[in-house]
Coordinates of C-alpha atoms in Angstrom, one line a residue:
Chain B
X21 CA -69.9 69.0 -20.4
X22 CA -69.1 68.0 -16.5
X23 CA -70.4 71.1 -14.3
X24 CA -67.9 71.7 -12.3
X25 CA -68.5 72.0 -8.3
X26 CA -67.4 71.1 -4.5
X27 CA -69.2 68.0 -5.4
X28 CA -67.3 66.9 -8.5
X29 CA -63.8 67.3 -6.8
X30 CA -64.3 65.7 -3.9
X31 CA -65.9 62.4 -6.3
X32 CA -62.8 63.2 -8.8
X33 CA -60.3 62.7 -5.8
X34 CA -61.8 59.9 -4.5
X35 CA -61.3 57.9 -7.7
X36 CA -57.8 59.5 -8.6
X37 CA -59.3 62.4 -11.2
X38 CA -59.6 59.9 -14.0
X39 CA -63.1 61.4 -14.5
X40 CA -62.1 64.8 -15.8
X41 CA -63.1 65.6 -19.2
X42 CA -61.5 67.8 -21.9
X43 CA -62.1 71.3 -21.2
X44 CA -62.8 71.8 -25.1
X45 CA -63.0 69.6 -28.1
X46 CA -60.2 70.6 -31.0
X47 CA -62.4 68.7 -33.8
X48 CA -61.0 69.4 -37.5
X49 CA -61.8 72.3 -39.2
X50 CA -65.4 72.4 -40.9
X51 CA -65.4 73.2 -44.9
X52 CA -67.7 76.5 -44.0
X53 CA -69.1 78.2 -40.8
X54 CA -72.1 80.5 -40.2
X55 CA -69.2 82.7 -38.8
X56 CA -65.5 82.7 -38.0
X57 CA -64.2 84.6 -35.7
X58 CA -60.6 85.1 -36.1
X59 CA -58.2 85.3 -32.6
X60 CA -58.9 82.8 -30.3
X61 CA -58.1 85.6 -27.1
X62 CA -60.8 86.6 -24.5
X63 CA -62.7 88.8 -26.7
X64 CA -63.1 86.4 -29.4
X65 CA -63.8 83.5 -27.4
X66 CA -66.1 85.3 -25.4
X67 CA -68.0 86.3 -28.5
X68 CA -68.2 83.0 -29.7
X69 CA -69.9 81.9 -26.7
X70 CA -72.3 84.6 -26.7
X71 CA -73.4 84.2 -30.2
X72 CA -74.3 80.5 -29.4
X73 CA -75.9 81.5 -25.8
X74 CA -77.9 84.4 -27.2
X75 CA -78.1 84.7 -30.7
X76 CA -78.6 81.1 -31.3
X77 CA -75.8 80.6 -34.1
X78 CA -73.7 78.0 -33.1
X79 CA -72.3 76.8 -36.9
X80 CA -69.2 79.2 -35.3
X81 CA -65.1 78.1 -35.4
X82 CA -62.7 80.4 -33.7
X83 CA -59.6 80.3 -35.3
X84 CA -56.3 81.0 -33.3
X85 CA -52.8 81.7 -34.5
X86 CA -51.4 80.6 -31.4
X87 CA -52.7 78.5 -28.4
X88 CA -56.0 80.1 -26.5
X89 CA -55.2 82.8 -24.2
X90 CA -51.0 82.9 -25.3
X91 CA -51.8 86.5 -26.4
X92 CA -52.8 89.7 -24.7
X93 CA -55.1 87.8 -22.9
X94 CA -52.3 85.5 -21.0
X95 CA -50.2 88.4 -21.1
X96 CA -51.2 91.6 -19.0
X97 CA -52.1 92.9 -15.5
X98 CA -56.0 91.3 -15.2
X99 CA -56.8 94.8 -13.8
X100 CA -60.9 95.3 -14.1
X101 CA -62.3 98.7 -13.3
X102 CA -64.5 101.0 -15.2
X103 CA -63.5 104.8 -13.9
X104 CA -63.8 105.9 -17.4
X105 CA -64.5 109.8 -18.3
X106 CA -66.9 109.5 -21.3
X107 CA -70.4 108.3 -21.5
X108 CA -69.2 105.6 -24.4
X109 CA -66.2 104.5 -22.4
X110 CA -68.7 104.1 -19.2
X111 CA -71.0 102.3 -20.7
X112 CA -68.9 99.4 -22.2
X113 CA -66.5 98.9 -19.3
X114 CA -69.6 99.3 -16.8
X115 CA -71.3 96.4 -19.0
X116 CA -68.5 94.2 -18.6
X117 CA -68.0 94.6 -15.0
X118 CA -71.5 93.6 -14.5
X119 CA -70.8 90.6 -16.0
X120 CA -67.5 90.2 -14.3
X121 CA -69.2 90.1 -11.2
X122 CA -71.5 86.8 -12.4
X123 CA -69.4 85.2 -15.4
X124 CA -67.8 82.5 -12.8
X125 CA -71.2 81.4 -12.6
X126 CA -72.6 82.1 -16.2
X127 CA -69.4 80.0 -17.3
X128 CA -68.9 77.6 -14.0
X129 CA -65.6 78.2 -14.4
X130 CA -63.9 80.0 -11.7
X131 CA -62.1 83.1 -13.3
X132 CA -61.2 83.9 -10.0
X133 CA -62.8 87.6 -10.4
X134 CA -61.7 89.4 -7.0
X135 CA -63.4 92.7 -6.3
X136 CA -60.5 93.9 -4.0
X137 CA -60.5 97.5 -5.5
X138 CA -59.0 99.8 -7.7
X139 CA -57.2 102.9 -6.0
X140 CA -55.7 105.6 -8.3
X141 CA -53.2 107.4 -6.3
X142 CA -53.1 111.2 -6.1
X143 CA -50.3 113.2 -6.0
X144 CA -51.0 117.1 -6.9
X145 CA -54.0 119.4 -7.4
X146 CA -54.2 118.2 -11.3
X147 CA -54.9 114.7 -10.6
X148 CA -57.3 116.0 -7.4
X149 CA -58.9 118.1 -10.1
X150 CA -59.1 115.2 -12.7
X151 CA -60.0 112.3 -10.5
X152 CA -62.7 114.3 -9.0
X153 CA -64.4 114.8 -12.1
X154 CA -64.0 111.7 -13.0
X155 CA -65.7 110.7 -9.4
X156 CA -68.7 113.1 -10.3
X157 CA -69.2 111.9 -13.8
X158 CA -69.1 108.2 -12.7
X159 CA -71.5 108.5 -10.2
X160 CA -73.8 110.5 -12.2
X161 CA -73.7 107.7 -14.7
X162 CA -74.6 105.1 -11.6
X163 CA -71.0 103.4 -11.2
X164 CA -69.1 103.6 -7.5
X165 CA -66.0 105.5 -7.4
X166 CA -65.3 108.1 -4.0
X167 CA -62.8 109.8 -3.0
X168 CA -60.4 108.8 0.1
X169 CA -58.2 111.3 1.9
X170 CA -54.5 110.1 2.5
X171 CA -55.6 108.6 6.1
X172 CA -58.5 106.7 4.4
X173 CA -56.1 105.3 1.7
X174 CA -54.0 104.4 4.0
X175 CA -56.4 102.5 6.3
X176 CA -57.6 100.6 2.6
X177 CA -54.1 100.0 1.5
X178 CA -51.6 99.9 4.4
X179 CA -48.3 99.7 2.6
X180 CA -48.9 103.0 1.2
X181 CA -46.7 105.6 2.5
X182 CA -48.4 108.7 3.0
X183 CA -45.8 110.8 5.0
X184 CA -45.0 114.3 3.9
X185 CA -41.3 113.4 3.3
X186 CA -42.2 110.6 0.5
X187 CA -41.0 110.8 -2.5
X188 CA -44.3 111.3 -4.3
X189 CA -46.4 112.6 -1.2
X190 CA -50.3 112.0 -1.6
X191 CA -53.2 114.2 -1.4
X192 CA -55.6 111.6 -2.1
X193 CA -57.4 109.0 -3.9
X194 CA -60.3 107.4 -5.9
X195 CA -61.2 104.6 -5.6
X196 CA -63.6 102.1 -7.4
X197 CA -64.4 99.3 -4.8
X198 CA -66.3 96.8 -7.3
X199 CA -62.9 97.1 -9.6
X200 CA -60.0 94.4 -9.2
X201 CA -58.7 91.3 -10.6
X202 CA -59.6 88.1 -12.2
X203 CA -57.4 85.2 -13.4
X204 CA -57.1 86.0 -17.1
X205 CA -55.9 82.3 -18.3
X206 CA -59.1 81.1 -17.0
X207 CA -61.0 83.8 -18.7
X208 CA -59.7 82.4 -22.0
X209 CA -60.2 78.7 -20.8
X210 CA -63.8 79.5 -19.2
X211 CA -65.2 80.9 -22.3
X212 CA -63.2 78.7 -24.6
X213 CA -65.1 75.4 -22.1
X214 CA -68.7 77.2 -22.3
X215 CA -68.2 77.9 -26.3
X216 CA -66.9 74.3 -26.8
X217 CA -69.9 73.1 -25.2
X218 CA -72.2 74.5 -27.2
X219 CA -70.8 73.3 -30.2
X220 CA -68.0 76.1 -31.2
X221 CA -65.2 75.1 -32.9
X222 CA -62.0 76.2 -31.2
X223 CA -59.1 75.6 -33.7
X224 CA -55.6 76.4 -32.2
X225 CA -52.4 76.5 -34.7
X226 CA -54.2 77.6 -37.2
X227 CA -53.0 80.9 -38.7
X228 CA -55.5 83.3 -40.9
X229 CA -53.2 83.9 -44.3
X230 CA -56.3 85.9 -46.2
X231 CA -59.6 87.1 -46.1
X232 CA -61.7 85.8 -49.4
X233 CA -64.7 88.1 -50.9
X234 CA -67.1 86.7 -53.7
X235 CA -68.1 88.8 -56.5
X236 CA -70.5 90.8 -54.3
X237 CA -67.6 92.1 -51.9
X238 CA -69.1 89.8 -49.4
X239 CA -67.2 87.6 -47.5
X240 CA -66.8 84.6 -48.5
X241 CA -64.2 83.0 -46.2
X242 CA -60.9 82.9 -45.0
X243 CA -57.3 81.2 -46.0
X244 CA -55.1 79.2 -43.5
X245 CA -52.7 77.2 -43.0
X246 CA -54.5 74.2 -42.7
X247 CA -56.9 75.5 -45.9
X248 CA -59.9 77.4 -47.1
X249 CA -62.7 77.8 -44.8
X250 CA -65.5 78.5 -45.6
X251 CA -68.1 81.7 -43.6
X252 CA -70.4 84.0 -44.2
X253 CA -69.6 86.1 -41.3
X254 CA -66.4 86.8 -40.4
X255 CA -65.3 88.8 -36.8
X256 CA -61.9 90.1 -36.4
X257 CA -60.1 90.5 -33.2
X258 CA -56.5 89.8 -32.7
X259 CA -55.1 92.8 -31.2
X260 CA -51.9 93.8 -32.4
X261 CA -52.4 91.9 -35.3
X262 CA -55.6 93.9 -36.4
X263 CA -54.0 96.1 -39.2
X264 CA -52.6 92.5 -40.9
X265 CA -55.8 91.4 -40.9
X266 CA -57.8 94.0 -41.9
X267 CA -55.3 94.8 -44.7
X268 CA -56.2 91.4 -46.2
X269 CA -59.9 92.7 -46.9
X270 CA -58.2 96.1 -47.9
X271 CA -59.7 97.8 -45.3
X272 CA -57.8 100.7 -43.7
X273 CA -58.0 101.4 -39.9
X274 CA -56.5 103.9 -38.0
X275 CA -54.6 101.5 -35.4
X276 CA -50.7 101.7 -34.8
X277 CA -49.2 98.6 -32.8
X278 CA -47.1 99.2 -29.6
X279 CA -45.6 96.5 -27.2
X280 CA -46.9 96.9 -23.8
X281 CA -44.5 95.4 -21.3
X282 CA -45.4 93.8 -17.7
X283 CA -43.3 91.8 -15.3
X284 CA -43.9 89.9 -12.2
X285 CA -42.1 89.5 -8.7
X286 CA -41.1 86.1 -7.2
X287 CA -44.1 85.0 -4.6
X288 CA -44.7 86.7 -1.5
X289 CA -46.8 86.1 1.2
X290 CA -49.9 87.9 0.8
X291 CA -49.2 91.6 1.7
X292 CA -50.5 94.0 -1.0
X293 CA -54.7 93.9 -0.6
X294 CA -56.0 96.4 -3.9
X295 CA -55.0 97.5 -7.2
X296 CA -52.8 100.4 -6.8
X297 CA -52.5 102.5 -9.7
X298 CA -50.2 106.1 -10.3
X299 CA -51.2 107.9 -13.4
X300 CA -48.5 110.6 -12.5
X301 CA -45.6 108.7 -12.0
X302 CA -46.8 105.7 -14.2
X303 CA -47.2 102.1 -12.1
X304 CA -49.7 100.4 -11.1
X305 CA -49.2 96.9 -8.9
X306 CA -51.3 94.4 -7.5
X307 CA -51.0 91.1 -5.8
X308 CA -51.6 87.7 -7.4
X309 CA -53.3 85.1 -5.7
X310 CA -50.4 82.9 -6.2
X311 CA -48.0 86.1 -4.5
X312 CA -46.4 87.6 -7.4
X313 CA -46.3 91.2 -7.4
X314 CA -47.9 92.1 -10.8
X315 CA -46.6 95.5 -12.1
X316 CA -47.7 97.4 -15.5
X317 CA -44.9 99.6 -17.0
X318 CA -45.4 101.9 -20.5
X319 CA -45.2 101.1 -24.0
X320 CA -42.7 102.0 -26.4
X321 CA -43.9 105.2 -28.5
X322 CA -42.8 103.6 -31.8
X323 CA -44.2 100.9 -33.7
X324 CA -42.9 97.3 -32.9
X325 CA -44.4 93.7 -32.8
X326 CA -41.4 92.8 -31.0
X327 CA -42.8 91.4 -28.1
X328 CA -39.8 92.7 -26.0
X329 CA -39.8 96.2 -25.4
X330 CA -37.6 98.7 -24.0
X331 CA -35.7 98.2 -20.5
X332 CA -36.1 101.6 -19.9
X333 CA -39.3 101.3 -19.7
X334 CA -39.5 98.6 -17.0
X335 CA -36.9 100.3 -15.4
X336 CA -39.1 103.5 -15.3
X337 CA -41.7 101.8 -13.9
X338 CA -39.6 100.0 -11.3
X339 CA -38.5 103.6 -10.2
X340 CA -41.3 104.7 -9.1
X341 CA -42.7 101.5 -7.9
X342 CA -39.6 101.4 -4.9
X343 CA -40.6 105.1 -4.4
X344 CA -44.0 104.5 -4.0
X345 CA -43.6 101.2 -1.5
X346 CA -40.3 101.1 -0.3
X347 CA -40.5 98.0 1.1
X348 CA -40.0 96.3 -2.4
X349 CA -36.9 97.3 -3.5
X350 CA -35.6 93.6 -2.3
X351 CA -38.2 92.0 -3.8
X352 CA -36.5 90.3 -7.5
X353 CA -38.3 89.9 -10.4
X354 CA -39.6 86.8 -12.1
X355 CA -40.0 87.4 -15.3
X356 CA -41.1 90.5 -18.2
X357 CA -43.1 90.2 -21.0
X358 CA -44.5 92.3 -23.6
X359 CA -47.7 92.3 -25.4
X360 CA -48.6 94.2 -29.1
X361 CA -51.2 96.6 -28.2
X362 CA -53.3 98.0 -30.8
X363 CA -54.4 101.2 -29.9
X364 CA -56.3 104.2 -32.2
X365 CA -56.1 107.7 -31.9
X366 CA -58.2 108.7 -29.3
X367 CA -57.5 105.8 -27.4
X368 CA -60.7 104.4 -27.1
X369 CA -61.8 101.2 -29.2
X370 CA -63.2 100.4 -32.0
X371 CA -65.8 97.6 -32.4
X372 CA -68.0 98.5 -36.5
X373 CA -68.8 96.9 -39.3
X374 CA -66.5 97.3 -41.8
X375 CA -66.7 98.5 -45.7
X376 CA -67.1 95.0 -46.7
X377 CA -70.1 92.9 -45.9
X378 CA -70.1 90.4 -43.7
X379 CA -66.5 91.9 -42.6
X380 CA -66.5 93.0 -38.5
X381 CA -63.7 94.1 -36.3
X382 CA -62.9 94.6 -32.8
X383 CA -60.0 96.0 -32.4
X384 CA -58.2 99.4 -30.4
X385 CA -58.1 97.9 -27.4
X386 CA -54.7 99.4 -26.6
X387 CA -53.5 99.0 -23.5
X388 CA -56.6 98.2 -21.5
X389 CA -58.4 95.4 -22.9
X390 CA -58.3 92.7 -20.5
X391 CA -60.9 94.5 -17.8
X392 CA -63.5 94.9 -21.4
X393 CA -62.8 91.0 -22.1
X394 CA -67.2 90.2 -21.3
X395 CA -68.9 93.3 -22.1
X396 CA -66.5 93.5 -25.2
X397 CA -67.4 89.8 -26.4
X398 CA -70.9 90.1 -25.6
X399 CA -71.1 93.2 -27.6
X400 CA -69.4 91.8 -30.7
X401 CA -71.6 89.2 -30.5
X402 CA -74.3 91.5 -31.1
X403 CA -73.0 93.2 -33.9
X404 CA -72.4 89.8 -35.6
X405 CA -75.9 89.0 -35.1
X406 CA -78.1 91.2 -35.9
X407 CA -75.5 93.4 -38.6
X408 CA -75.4 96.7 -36.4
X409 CA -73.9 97.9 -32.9
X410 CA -75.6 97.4 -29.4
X411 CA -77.2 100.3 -28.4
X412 CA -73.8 100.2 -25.8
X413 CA -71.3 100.5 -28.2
X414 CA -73.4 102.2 -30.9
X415 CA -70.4 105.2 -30.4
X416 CA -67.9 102.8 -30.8
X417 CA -67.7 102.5 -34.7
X418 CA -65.0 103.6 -37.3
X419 CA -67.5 106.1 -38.9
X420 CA -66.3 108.1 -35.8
X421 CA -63.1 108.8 -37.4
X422 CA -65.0 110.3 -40.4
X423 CA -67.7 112.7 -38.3
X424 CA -65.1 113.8 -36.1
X425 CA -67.2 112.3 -32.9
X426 CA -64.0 111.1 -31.0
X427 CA -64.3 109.7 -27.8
X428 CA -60.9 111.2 -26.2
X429 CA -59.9 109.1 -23.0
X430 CA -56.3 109.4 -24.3
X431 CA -56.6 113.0 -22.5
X432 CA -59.0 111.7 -20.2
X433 CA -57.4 108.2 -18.8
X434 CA -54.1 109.5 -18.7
X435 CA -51.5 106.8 -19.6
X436 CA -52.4 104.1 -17.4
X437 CA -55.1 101.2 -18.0
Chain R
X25 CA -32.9 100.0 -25.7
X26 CA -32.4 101.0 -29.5
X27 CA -29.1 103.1 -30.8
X28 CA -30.2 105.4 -33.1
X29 CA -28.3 107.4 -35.8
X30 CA -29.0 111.0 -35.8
X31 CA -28.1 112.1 -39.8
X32 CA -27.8 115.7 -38.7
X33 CA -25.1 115.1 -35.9
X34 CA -23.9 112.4 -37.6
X35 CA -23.7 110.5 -33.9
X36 CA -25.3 106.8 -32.9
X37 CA -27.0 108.0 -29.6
X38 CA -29.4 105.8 -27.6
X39 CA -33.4 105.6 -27.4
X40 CA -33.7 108.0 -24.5
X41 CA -32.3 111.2 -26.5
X42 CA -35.0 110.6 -29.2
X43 CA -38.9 111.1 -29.3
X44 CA -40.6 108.4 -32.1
X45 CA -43.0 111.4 -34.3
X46 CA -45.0 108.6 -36.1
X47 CA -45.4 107.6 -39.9
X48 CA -43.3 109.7 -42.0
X49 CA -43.6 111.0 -45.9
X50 CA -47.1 112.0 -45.3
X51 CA -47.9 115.5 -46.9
X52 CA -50.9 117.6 -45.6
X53 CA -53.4 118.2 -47.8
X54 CA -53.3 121.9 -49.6
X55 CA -56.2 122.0 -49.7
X56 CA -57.2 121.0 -46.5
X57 CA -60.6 123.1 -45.7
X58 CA -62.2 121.4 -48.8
X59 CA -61.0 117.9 -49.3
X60 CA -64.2 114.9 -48.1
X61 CA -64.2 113.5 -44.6
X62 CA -62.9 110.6 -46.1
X63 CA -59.7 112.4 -47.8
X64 CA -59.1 113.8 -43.6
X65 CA -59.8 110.8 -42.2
X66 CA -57.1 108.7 -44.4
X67 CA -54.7 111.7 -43.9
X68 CA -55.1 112.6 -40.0
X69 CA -55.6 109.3 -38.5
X70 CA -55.5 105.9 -41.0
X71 CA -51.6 104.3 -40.8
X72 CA -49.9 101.6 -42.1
X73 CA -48.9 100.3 -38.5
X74 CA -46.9 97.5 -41.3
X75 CA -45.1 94.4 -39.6
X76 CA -42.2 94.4 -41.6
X77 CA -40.2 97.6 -42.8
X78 CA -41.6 101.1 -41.6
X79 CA -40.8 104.8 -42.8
X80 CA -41.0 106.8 -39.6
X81 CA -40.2 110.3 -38.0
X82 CA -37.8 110.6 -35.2
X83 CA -37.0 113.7 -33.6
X84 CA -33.2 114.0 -31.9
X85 CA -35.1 115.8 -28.7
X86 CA -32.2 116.0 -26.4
X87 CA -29.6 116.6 -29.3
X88 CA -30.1 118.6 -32.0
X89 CA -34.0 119.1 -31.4
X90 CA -34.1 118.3 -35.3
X91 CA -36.8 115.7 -37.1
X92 CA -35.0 113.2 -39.5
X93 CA -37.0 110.1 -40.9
X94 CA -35.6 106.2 -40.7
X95 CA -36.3 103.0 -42.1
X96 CA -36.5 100.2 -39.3
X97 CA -38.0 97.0 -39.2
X98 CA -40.9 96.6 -36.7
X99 CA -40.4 93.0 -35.5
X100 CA -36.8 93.2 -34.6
X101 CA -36.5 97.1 -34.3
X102 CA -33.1 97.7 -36.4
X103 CA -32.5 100.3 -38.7
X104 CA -32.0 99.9 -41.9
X105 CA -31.1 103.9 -42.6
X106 CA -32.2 107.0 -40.9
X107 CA -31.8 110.5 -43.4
X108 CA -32.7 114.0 -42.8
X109 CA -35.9 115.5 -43.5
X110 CA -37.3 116.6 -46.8
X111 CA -34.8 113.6 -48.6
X112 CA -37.1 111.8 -50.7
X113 CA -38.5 108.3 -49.6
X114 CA -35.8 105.9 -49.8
X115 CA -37.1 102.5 -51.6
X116 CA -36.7 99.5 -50.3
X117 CA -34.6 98.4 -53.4
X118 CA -32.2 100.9 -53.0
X119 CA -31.8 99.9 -49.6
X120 CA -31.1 96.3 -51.4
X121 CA -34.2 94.8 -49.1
X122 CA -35.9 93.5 -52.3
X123 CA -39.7 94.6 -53.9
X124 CA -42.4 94.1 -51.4
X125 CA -42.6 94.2 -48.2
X126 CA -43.2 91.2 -47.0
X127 CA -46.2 91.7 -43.7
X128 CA -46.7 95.3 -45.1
X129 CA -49.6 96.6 -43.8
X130 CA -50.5 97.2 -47.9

């Protein structure tokens, strides 16, 4: 592999960028693998990657349905922060924006990770009440989060309106400083480049039909369009397609599948500087680096793999968005998508071992995936390696569904992610 | 934004009168205090979550206030039939949509 640098652009446009290599190999399918791991999103790549870096297994193919990154991945609002209530949900998100704030370098790939904040608006004694616990219990745990008064928000974020007469007046904020954004194709595309390197296989149009056990209930590979491959590990995570997959090993989790919709603006010269987010009246909005105005609406409450979603929704979301920053309610919007979330009961994720051997899954993710993408890969990794959880995600296992030991951000992270 | 047909007022009405209420035709336990973690688990929180056809709760909030179950497909969201609570599961070959269902979850 080519590192990339200053140095290898300015040589690439002085001999008309003929020198640029693939950014990953697509070789042909292997017969078997040490271990497969099946969605070829950030989480899976990333795990790939790790498991060759650190584990030393690099016999690995990860095998995509799609194209890399056309999921969840390519399709949400890149917001990184890790404000979480619960020790668990700290530790994980914390993990992975530690390595947000190096993978550029670990990968050299630029995922454009931009630490411009994350500012969770306000707007009545209950979320006072609730984001100043949060504060206290983040900062106990050793992540930054503080809390602004409505002239201090303001001063951070100017286009806030803080007036008494607004529509949704503030009282406040929190905000997490080393939270913000990143570039989530390139996430995809970094790890997916470092993997390849390494010697993963990344195998695009290539859909997982079945999940083969030997005699022993071990795994013994999986079925695909393009055939039978071979592995004696196999790692799940596909999002919204979790259940499908799981189902073919006959295991049961406890995932339902919702479409999460987003949408952009047309570009606009730069004019929004943080991650705004309104658990109370539901939106949250930042600013691309390319000037779209990225908003996150709801999910439907039903099951669907539609990949649409309702307009109400979006229009829900919109609502409060021109209430929040009148100045936007000109601006048109580019285009709405919708990705299938996967999310569990208590909203909080599931990475385990499964009832079958050899059989892992990462999966639950819901609605707030993207900003785990490292600290979620490099954890799965783990697992897959060594056959039990990270000390980090050690809480994170399905057997919490049978003690009862939830970990409940549903209550505690409102609706937003 | 889905039209929905409410069997008790006997009315198509659209998504924003109704409140989705999850997996339907699953019974509590009688016994509940003394069934394994294992029985709870698979009864409080394990769902079929099936790409393909789905028996779900719907309650008619801003109508009747009344809980009726439906069959719907999950990847293009129409109903195949809605019917009022405590009517028995309604097959998907009586519904004429052949044996299996085909991206089931089981």
């Amino acid at each position: 592999m080519k590192k990339y640098s200053a140095f290898a652009v300015v040589r690439e446009a002085l001999r008309g960028h003929k020198g640029w290599d693939k950014q990953w190999v697509s070789p042909e399918p292997r017969n078997a693998y040490d271990v497969i791991i099946v969605g070829g999103g950030g989480h899976g790549l990333g795990a790939a990657y790790y498991l060759a870096k650190e584990h030393g297994i690099t016999n690995i193919a990860v095998i995509e349905k799609g194209w890399l990154g056309g999921g969840n991945t390519g399709r949400n609002t890149t917001i990184i922060r890790s404000n979480y209530l619960y020790e668990e949900s700290m530790d994980i998100f914390e993990h992975s924006l530690k390595l947000w704030e190096g993978l550029s370098q670990d990968l050299n790939y630029n995922v454009m990770y931009s630490p411009r904040g994350v500012m969770m608006l306000s707007h009545n004694i209950h979320d006072m009440q609730s984001f100043k616990r949060h504060i206290n219990a983040n900062r106990l745990h050793g992540i930054d989060n503080e809390w602004l008064t409505p002239e201090q928000a303001k001063a951070y974020c100017p286009p806030l309106d803080i007036s008494a007469t607004a529509r949704y007046p503030l009282n406040g904020a929190a905000l997490q400083r080393r939270g913000g954004t990143a570039r989530h194709d390139a996430v995809a595309w970094g790890y997916a480049r470092a993997a390849s390197d390494r010697g993963v296989h990344v195998i695009q149009n290539c859909e997982v039909t079945g999940i083969r056990r030997g005699p022993d209930g071990h795994v013994t590979g999986v079925d695909t369009t393009r055939g039978f491959i071979g592995a004696k590990k196999i790692g799940v995570s596909a999002s919204g397609h979790n259940t499908q997959l799981m189902a073919m090993a006959d295991v049961r989790v406890p995932l339902v599948s919702n479409p999460l919709q987003a949408l952009v603006s047309e570009p606009l010269k730069p004019i929004f500087p943080c991650v705004v987010m309104s658990n109370t009246v539901h939106a949250y909005i930042s600013q691309s680096d390319k000037g779209e105005l990225v908003i996150g609406a709801g999910t439907d409450q039903f099951v669907s793999y539609s990949q649409t979603g309702g307009i109400q929704i979006i229009e829900h979301t919109l609502d409060a968005i021109c209430e929040l920053f009148p100045m936007f309610r000109r601006v048109k919007m580019m285009r709405q998508w919708g990705g299938i979330t996967d999310n569990t009961p208590d909203r909080s994720p599931i990475q385990s071992k499964t009832p079958v051997p050899g059989l892992y899954v990462n999966c639950g993710w819901g609605t707030g995936g993207f900003k785990a993408t490292p600290g979620s890969a490099h954890l799965f990794a783990h697992l897959i390696a060594r056959d039990e959880p990270h000390k980090l995600g050690a809480g994170l296992t399905l057997n919490r569904y049978y003690t009862g030991r939830l970990i409940d951000e549903a209550a505690a992270a409102a609706v937003a992610h | 934004m889905l039209l929905i047909h409410c069997p008790y007022c006997q009315e198509d009405r659209s998504e924003l009168e109704f409140r989705a209420a999850g997996e339907a035709h699953i019974a509590r336990p009688e016994n509940i205090a003394s069934i394994s973690d294992e029985a709870f688990a698979e009864y409080f929180f394990m769902r079929d979550n099936p790409k393909g056809y789905i028996w779900e709760r719907w309650r008619h909030f801003n109508g009747c206030g009344r809980f009726f179950n439906a069959v719907r497909h999950t990847v293009s969201d129409k109903f195949v039939v809605t019917y009022k609570a405590g009517e028995p599961k309604r097959s998907l070959e009586s519904l004429g949509l052949g044996t299996t269902n085909a991206g089931g979850a089981k």
